Amino acid sequence: MAPGVEGRTGAARGNVFACMGFLREHWPQIAFTNPIERVNRAITRRADVIGIFPDHGVIIRLVGALMLETNDDWTVARRSMGLETLARVTDTSIVTLPAMAS
């Protein structure tokens, strides 16, 4: 181990192994990695089985775009107050911007 690393890792040891405080049967359900990386790996694994994409970047861009669209649809559907509802409770009117000339 490099000099000085032992002191730094010792201070973080409690945070790194905090998940070990849970019951052992819960350990498989604890996600240790970044959720986005986990999704990207799952997408890549499924796409590799099909074998139709030329490289990893194409897969991530395509599925990432689909995920963003799904998230946008979900966010709008889950909105508790739409613009019409907010217009009824505020004194200011909804401002619309003119379309840009192309």
Coordinates of C-alpha atoms in Angstrom, one line a residue, residues 25-83:
E25 CA -29.9 -11.7 4.2
H26 CA -30.4 -8.0 3.1
W27 CA -26.9 -7.7 1.6
P28 CA -27.8 -9.0 -1.9
Q29 CA -30.5 -6.2 -2.2
I30 CA -28.0 -3.4 -1.3
A31 CA -26.7 -1.7 -4.5
F32 CA -23.0 -0.9 -4.1
T33 CA -22.5 0.7 -7.5
N34 CA -23.8 3.8 -9.2
P35 CA -27.3 3.1 -10.5
I36 CA -26.7 4.7 -13.9
E37 CA -23.6 2.5 -14.4
R38 CA -25.7 -0.5 -13.4
V39 CA -28.4 0.4 -16.0
N40 CA -25.7 0.9 -18.7
R41 CA -24.2 -2.5 -17.9
A42 CA -27.7 -4.2 -18.1
I43 CA -28.4 -2.4 -21.4
T44 CA -25.1 -3.5 -22.9
R45 CA -25.5 -7.1 -21.7
R46 CA -28.9 -7.3 -23.4
A47 CA -27.7 -5.6 -26.6
D48 CA -24.7 -8.0 -26.8
V49 CA -27.0 -10.9 -26.8
I50 CA -28.9 -9.4 -29.8
G51 CA -25.6 -8.2 -31.5
I52 CA -27.1 -5.5 -33.8
F53 CA -25.3 -2.5 -32.5
P54 CA -21.9 -1.5 -33.9
D55 CA -20.4 -0.3 -30.7
H56 CA -21.1 0.5 -27.0
G57 CA -21.6 4.3 -27.6
V58 CA -24.5 3.7 -30.0
I59 CA -26.3 1.6 -27.5
I60 CA -25.9 4.1 -24.7
R61 CA -27.1 7.0 -26.9
L62 CA -30.1 5.2 -28.1
V63 CA -31.3 3.8 -24.8
G64 CA -30.3 7.0 -23.0
A65 CA -32.6 9.0 -25.3
L66 CA -35.4 6.5 -24.7
M67 CA -34.9 6.7 -20.9
L68 CA -34.9 10.6 -21.0
E69 CA -38.2 10.5 -23.0
T70 CA -39.7 8.1 -20.6
N71 CA -38.6 10.2 -17.6
D72 CA -40.1 13.3 -19.2
D73 CA -43.4 11.6 -19.8
W74 CA -43.4 10.2 -16.2
T75 CA -42.6 13.6 -14.8
V76 CA -45.4 15.4 -16.6
A77 CA -47.9 12.7 -15.7
R78 CA -46.9 12.8 -12.0
R79 CA -47.1 16.6 -11.8
S80 CA -49.5 17.5 -9.0
M81 CA -50.4 20.9 -10.4
G82 CA -50.5 21.8 -14.1
L83 CA -50.1 25.2 -15.5

